[in-house]
Coordinates of N, CA and C in Angstrom, one line a residue:
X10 N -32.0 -39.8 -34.2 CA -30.9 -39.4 -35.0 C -30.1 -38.3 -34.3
X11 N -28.4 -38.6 -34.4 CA -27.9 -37.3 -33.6 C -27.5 -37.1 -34.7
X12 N -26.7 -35.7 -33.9 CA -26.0 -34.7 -35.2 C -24.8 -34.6 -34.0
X13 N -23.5 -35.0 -34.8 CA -22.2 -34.5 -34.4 C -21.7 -32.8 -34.0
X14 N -21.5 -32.2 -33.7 CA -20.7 -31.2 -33.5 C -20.1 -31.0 -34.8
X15 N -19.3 -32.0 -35.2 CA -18.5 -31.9 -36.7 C -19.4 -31.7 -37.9
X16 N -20.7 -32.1 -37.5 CA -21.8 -32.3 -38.7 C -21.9 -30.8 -38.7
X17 N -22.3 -30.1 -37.5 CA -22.9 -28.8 -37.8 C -21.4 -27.9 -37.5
X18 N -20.3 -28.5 -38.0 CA -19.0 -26.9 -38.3 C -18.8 -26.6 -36.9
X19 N -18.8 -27.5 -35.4 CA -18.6 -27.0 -34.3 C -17.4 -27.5 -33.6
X20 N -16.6 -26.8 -33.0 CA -15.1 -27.2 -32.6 C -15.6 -27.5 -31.4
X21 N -15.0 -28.8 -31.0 CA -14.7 -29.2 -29.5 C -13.5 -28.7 -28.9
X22 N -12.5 -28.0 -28.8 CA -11.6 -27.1 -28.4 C -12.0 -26.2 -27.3
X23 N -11.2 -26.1 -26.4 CA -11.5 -25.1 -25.3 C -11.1 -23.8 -25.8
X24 N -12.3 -22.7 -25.5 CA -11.8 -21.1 -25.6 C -10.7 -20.9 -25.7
X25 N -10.1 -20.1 -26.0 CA -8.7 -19.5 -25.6 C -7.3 -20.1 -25.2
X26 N -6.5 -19.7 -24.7 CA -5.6 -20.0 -24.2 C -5.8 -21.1 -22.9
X27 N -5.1 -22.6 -22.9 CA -5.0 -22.7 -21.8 C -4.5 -22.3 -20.8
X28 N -3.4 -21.2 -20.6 CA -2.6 -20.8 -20.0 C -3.6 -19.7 -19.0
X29 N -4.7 -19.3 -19.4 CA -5.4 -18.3 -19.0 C -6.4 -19.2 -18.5
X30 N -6.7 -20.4 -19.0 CA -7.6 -20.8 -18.2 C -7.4 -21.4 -16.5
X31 N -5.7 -21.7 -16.7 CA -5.3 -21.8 -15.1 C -4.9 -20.7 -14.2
X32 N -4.6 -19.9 -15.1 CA -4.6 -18.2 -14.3 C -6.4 -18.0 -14.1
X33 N -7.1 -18.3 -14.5 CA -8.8 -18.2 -14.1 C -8.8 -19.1 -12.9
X34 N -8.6 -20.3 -13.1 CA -8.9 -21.0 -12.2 C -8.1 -20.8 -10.4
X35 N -6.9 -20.4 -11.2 CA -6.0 -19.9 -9.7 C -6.6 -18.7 -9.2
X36 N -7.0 -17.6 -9.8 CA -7.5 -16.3 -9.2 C -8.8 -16.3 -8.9
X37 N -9.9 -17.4 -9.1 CA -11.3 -17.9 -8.3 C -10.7 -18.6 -7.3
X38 N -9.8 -19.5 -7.3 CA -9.3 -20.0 -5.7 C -9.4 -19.1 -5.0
X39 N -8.4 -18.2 -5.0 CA -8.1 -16.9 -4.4 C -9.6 -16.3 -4.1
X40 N -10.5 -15.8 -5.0 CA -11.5 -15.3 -4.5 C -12.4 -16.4 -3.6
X41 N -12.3 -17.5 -3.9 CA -13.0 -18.9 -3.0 C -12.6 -18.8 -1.5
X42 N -11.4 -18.3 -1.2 CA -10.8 -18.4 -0.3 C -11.4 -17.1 0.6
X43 N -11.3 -15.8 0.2 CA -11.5 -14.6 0.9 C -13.2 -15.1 1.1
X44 N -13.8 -14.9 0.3 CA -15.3 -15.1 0.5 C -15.5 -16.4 1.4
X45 N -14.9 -17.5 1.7 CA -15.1 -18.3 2.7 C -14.4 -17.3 4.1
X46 N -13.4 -16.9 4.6 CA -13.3 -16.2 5.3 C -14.2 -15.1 5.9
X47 N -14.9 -14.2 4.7 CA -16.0 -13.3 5.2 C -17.2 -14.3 5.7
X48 N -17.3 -15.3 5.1 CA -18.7 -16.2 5.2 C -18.2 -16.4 6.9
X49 N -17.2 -17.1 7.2 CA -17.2 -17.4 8.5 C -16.8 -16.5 9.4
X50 N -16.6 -15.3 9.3 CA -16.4 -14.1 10.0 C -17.9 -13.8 10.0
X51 N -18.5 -13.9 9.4 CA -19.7 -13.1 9.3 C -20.5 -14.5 10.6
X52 N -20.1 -15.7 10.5 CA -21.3 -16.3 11.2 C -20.8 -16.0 12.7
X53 N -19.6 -15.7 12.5 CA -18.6 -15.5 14.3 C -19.4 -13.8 14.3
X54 N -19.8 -13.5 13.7 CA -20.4 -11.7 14.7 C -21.4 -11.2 13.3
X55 N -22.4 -12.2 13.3 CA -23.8 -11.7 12.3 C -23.8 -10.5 12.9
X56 N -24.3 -10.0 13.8 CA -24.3 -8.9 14.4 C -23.7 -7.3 13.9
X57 N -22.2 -7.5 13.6 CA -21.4 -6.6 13.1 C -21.6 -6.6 11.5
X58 N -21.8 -7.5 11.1 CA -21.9 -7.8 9.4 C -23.4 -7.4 9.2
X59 N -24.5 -7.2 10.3 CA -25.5 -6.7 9.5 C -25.7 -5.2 9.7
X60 N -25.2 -4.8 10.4 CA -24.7 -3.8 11.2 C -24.0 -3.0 9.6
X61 N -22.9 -3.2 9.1 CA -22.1 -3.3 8.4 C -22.6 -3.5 6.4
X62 N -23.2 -4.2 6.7 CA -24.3 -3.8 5.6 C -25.5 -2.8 5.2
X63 N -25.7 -2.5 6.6 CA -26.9 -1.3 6.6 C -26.2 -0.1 6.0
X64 N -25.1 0.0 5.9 CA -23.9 1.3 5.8 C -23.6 1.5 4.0
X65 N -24.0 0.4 3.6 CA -23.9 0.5 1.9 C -25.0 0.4 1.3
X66 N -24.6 1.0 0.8 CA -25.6 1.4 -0.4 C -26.1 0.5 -1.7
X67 N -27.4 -0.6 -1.5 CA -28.0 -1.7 -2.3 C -27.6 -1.4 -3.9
X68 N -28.4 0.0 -3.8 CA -28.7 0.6 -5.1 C -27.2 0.5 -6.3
X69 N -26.4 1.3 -5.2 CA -25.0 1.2 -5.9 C -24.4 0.0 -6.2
X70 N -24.4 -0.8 -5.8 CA -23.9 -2.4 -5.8 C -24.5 -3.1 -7.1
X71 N -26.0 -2.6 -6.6 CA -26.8 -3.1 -8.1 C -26.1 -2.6 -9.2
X72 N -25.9 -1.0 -9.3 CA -25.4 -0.1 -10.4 C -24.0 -1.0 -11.0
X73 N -23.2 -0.9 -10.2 CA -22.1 -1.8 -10.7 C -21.9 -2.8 -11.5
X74 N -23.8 -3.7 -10.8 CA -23.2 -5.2 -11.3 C -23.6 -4.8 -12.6
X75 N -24.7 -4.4 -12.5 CA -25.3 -4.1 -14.3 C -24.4 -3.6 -15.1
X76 N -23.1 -2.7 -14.8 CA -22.3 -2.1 -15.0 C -21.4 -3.1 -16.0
X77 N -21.0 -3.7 -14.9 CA -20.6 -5.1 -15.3 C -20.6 -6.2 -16.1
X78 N -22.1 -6.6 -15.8 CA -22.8 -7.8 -16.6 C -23.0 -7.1 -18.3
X79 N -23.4 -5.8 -18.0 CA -23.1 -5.3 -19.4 C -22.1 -5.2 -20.5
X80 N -21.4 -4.8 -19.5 CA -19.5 -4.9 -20.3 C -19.3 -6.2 -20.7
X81 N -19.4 -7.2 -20.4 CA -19.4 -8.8 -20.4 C -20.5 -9.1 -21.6
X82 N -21.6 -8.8 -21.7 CA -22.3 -8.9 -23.1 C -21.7 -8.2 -24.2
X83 N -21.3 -7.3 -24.3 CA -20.5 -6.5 -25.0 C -19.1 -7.3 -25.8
X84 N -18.5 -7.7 -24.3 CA -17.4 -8.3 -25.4 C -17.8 -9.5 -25.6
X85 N -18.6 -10.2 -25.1 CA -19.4 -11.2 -25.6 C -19.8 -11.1 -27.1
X86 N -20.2 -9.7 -27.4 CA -20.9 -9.7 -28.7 C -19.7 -9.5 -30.1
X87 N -18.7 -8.8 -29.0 CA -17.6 -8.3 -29.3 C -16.7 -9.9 -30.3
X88 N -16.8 -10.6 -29.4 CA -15.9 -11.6 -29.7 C -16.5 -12.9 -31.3
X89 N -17.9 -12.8 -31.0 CA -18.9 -13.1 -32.3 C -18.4 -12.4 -33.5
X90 N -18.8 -10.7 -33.0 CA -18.2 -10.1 -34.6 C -17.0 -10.5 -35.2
X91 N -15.8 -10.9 -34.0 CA -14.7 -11.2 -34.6 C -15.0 -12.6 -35.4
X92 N -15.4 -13.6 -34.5 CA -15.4 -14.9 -35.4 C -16.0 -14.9 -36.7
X93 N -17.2 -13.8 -36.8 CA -17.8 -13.5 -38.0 C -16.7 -12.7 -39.2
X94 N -15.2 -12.4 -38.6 CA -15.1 -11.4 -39.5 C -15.1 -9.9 -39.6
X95 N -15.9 -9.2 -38.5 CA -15.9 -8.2 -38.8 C -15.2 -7.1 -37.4
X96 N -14.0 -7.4 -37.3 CA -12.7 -6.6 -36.0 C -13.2 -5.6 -35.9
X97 N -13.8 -4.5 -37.3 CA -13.9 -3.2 -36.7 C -15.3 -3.1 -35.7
X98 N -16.3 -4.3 -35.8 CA -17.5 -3.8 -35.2 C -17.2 -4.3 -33.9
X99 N -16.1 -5.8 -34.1 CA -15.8 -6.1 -32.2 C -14.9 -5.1 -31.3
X100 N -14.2 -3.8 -32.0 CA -13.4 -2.7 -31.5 C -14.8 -2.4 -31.2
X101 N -15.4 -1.9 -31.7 CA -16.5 -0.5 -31.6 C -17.1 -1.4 -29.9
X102 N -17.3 -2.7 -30.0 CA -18.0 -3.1 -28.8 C -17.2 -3.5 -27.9
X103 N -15.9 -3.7 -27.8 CA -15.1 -3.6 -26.8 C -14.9 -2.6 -26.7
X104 N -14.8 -1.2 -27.2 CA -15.1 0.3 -26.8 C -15.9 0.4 -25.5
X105 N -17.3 -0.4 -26.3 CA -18.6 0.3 -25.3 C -18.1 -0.8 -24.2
X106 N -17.3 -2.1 -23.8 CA -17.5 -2.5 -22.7 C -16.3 -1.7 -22.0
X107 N -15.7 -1.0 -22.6 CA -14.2 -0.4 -22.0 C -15.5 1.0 -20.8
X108 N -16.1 1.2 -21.8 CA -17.0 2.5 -21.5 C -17.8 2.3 -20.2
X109 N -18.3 1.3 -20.4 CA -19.4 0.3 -19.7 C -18.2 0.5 -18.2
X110 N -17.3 -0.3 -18.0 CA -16.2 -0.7 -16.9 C -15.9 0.4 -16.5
X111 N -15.3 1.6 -17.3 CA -15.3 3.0 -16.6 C -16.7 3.5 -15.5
X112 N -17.5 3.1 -15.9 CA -19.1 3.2 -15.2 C -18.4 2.5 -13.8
X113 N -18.2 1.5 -13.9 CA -18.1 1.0 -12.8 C -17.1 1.4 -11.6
X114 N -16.0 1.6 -12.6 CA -14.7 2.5 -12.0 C -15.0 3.8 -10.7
X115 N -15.9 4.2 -11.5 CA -16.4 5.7 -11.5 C -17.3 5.7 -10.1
X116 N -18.5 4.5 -10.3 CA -19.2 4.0 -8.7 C -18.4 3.9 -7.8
X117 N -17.5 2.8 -7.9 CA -16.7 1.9 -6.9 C -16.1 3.3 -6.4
X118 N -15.3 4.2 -7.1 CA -14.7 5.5 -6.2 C -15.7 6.0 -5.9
X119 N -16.4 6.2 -6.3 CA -17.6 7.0 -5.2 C -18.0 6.4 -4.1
X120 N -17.9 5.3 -4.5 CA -18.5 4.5 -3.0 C -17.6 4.5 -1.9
X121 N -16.3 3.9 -2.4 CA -14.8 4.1 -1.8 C -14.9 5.8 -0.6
X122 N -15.1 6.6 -1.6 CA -15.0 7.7 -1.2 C -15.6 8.2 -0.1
X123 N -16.9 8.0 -0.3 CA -18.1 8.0 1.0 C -17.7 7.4 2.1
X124 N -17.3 6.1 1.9 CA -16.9 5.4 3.2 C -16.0 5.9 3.9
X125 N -15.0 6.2 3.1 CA -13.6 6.7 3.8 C -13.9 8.4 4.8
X126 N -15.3 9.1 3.9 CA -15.1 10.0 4.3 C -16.5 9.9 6.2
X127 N -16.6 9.0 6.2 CA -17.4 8.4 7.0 C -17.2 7.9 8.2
X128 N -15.8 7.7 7.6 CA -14.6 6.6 8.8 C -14.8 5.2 8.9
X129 N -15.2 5.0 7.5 CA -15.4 3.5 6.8 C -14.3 3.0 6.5
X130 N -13.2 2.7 7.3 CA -11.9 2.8 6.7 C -12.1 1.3 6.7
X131 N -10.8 0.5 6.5 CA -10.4 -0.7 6.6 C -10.3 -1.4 8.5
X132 N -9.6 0.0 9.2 CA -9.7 -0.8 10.6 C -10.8 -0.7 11.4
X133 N -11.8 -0.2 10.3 CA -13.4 0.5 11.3 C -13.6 -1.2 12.0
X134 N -13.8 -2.1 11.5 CA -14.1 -3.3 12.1 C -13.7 -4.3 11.0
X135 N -14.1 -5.9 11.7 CA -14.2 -7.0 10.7 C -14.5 -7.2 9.7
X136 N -15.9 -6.4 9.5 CA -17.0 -6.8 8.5 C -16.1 -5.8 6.9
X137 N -15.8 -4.5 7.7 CA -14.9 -3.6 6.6 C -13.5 -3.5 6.1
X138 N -13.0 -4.0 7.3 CA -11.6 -5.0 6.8 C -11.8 -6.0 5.8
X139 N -13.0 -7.2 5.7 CA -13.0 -7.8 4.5 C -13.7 -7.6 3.7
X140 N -14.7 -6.0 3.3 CA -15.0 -5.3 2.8 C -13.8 -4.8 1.4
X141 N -13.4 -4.0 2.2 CA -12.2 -3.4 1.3 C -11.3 -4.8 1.1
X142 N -10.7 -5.4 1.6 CA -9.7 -6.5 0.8 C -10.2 -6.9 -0.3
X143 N -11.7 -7.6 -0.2 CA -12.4 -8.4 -1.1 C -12.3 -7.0 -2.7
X144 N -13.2 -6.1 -2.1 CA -13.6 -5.4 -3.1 C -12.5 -4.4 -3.6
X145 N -11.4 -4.3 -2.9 CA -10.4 -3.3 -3.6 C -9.2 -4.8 -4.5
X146 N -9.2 -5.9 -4.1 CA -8.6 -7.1 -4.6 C -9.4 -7.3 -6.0
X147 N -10.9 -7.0 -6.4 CA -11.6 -7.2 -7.5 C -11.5 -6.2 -8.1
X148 N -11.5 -4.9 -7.5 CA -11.2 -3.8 -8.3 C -9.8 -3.9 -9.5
X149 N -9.0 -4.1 -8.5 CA -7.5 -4.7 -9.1 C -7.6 -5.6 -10.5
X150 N -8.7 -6.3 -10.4 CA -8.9 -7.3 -11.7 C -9.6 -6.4 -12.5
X151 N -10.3 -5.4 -12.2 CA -11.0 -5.0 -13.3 C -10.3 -4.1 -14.0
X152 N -9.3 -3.1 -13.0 CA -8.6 -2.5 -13.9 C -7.5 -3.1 -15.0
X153 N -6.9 -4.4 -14.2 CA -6.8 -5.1 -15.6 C -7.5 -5.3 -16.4
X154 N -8.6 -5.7 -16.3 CA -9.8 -6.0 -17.1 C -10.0 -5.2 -18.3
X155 N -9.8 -3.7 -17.8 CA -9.9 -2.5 -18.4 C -9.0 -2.7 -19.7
X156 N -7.5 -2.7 -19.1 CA -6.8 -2.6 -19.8 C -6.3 -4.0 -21.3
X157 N -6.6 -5.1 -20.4 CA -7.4 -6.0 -21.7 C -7.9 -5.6 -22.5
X158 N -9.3 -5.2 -21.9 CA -10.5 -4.7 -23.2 C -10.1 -3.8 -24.1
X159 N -8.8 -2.6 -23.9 CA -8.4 -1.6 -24.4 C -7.3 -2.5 -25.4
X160 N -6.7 -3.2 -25.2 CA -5.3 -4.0 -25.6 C -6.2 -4.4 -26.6
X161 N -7.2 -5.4 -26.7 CA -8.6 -6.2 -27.9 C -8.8 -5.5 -28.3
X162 N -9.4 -4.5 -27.9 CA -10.1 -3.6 -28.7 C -9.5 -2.6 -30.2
X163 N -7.9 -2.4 -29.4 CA -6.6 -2.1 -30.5 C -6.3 -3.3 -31.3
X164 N -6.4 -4.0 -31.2 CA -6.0 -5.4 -31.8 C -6.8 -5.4 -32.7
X165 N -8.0 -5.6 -32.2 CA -9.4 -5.5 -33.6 C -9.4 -4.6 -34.7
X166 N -9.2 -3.1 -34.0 CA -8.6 -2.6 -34.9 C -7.8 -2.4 -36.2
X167 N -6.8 -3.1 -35.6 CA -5.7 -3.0 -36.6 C -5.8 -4.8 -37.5
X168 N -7.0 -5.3 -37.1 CA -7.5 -6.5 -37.8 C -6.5 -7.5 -37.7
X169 N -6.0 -7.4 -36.3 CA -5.0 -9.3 -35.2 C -5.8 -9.9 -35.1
X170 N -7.1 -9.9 -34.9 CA -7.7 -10.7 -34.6 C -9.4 -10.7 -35.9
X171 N -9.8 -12.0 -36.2 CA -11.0 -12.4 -37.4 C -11.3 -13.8 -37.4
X172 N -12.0 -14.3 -37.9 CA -12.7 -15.4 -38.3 C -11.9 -16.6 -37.6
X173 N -10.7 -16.5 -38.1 CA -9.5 -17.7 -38.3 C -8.4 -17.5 -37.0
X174 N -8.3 -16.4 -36.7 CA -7.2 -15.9 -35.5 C -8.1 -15.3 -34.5
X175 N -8.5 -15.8 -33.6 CA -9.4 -15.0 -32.1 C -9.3 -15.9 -31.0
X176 N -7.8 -16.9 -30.7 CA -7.6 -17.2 -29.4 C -7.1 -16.5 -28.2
X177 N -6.3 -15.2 -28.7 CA -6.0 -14.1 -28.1 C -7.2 -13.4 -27.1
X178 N -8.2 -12.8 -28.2 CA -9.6 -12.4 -28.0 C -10.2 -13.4 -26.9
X179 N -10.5 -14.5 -27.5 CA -11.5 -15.6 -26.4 C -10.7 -15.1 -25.1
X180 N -9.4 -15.6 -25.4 CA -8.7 -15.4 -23.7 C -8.6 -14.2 -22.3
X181 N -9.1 -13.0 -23.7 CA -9.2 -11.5 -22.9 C -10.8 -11.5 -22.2
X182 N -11.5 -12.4 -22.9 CA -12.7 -12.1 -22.7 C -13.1 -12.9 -21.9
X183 N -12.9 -14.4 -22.1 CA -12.6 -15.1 -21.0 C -12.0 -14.9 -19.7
X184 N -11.4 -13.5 -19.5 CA -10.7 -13.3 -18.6 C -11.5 -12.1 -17.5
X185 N -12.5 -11.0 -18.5 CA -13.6 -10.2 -18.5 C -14.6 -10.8 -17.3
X186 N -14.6 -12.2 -18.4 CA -15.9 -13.1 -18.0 C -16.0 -13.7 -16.1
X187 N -14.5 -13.5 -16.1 CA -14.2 -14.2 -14.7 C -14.2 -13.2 -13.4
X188 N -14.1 -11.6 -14.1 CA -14.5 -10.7 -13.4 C -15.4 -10.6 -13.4
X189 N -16.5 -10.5 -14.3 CA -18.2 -10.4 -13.9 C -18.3 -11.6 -12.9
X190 N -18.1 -12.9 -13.1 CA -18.3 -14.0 -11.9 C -18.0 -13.4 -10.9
X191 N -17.2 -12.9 -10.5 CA -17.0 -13.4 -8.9 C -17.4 -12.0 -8.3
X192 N -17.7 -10.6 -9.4 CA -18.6 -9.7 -8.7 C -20.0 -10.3 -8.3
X193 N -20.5 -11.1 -9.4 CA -21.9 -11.7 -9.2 C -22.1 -12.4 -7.7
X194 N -21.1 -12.9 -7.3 CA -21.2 -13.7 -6.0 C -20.6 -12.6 -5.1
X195 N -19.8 -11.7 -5.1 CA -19.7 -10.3 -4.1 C -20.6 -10.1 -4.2
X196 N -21.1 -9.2 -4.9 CA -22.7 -8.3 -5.0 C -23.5 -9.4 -3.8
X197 N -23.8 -10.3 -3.9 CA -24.8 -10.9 -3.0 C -24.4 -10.9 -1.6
X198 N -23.1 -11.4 -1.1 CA -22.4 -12.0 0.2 C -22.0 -10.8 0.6
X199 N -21.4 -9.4 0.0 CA -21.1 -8.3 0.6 C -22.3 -7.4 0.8
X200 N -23.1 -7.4 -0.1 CA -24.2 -6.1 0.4 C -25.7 -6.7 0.4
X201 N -26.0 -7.9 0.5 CA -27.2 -8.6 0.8 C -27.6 -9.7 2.0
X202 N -27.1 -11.1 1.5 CA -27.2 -12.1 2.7 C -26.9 -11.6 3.9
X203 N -27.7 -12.0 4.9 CA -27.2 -11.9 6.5 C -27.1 -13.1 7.0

């Protein structure tokens, strides 16, 4: 015996906005494209890229992703309470993922900072030239990211978004969701694989 989707109250409709989903899909191109570039820079001078990895900090990268992947359960949970109805408790948890991302903010300059004060700049070599493009280009998404989460999170508040109205919502978070991805696959190819 099956059970339909329609038996158990479930929408076949995509998340969100389509319009966001081709802005997702265009801005993983974009990251597809740099990360193949590092991938083949790295196989033209392993050497310099492991060289180049020894110089960052595992621990920190880890801090981040969790940083991250946290903020992403958050509005994940965030986006439930809305469908359930209750904006004020998806504000309160897009708070904590706004909170969560500032964590991250807060690393990434630190790390930034170290480097630069190190002479980790962008022209130190290959491996740091697509260092900083890759990671100052994702940084760039999260501070949007940021400011999404903050935009939803006001929204919920003032109760735009519940039960019946959260395609706005899916789309912000959906959009969250595509910055945790493609840190997930940074984190590895920038401060691990050789």
């Amino acid at each position: 015996m099956s059970i339909s989707a329609e038996s158990v109250g479930m929408s076949r409709r995509l998340p969100g906005d389509l319009a966001m989903w081709f802005f997702i899909l265009a801005e993983l191109t974009v990251f597809a494209l740099l990360i193949l570039a590092f991938t083949v820079a790295q196989a033209l001078r392993p050497q310099m890229f492991s060289e180049g990895r020894q110089l960052l900090d595992r621990s920190t990268g880890l801090a981040m992703t969790l940083s991250l992947l946290t903020a992403g359960l958050f509005a994940a949970l965030a986006l439930e309470q809305a469908r359930q109805d209750r904006p004020r408790r998806a504000a309160l948890l897009l708070g904590g993922a706004l909170l969560l991302a500032c964590g991250y903010v807060g690393i990434k300059l630190g790390e930034y900072a170290h480097l630069l004060a190190n002479g980790l700049g962008m022209e130190h070599n290959t491996f740091f030239t697509l260092y900083w493009i890759l990671t100052a280009f994702h940084f760039l998404h999260v501070l949007l990211g940021m400011v999404i989460l903050a935009w939803l999170a006001e929204g919920c508040r003032r109760r735009r978004y519940g039960a019946r109205q959260h395609s706005g919502l899916e789309s912000g978070v959906l959009y969250w969701h595509m910055v945790d991805l493609v840190w997930v696959l940074l984190f590895p190819v920038v401060y691990i694989l050789d």
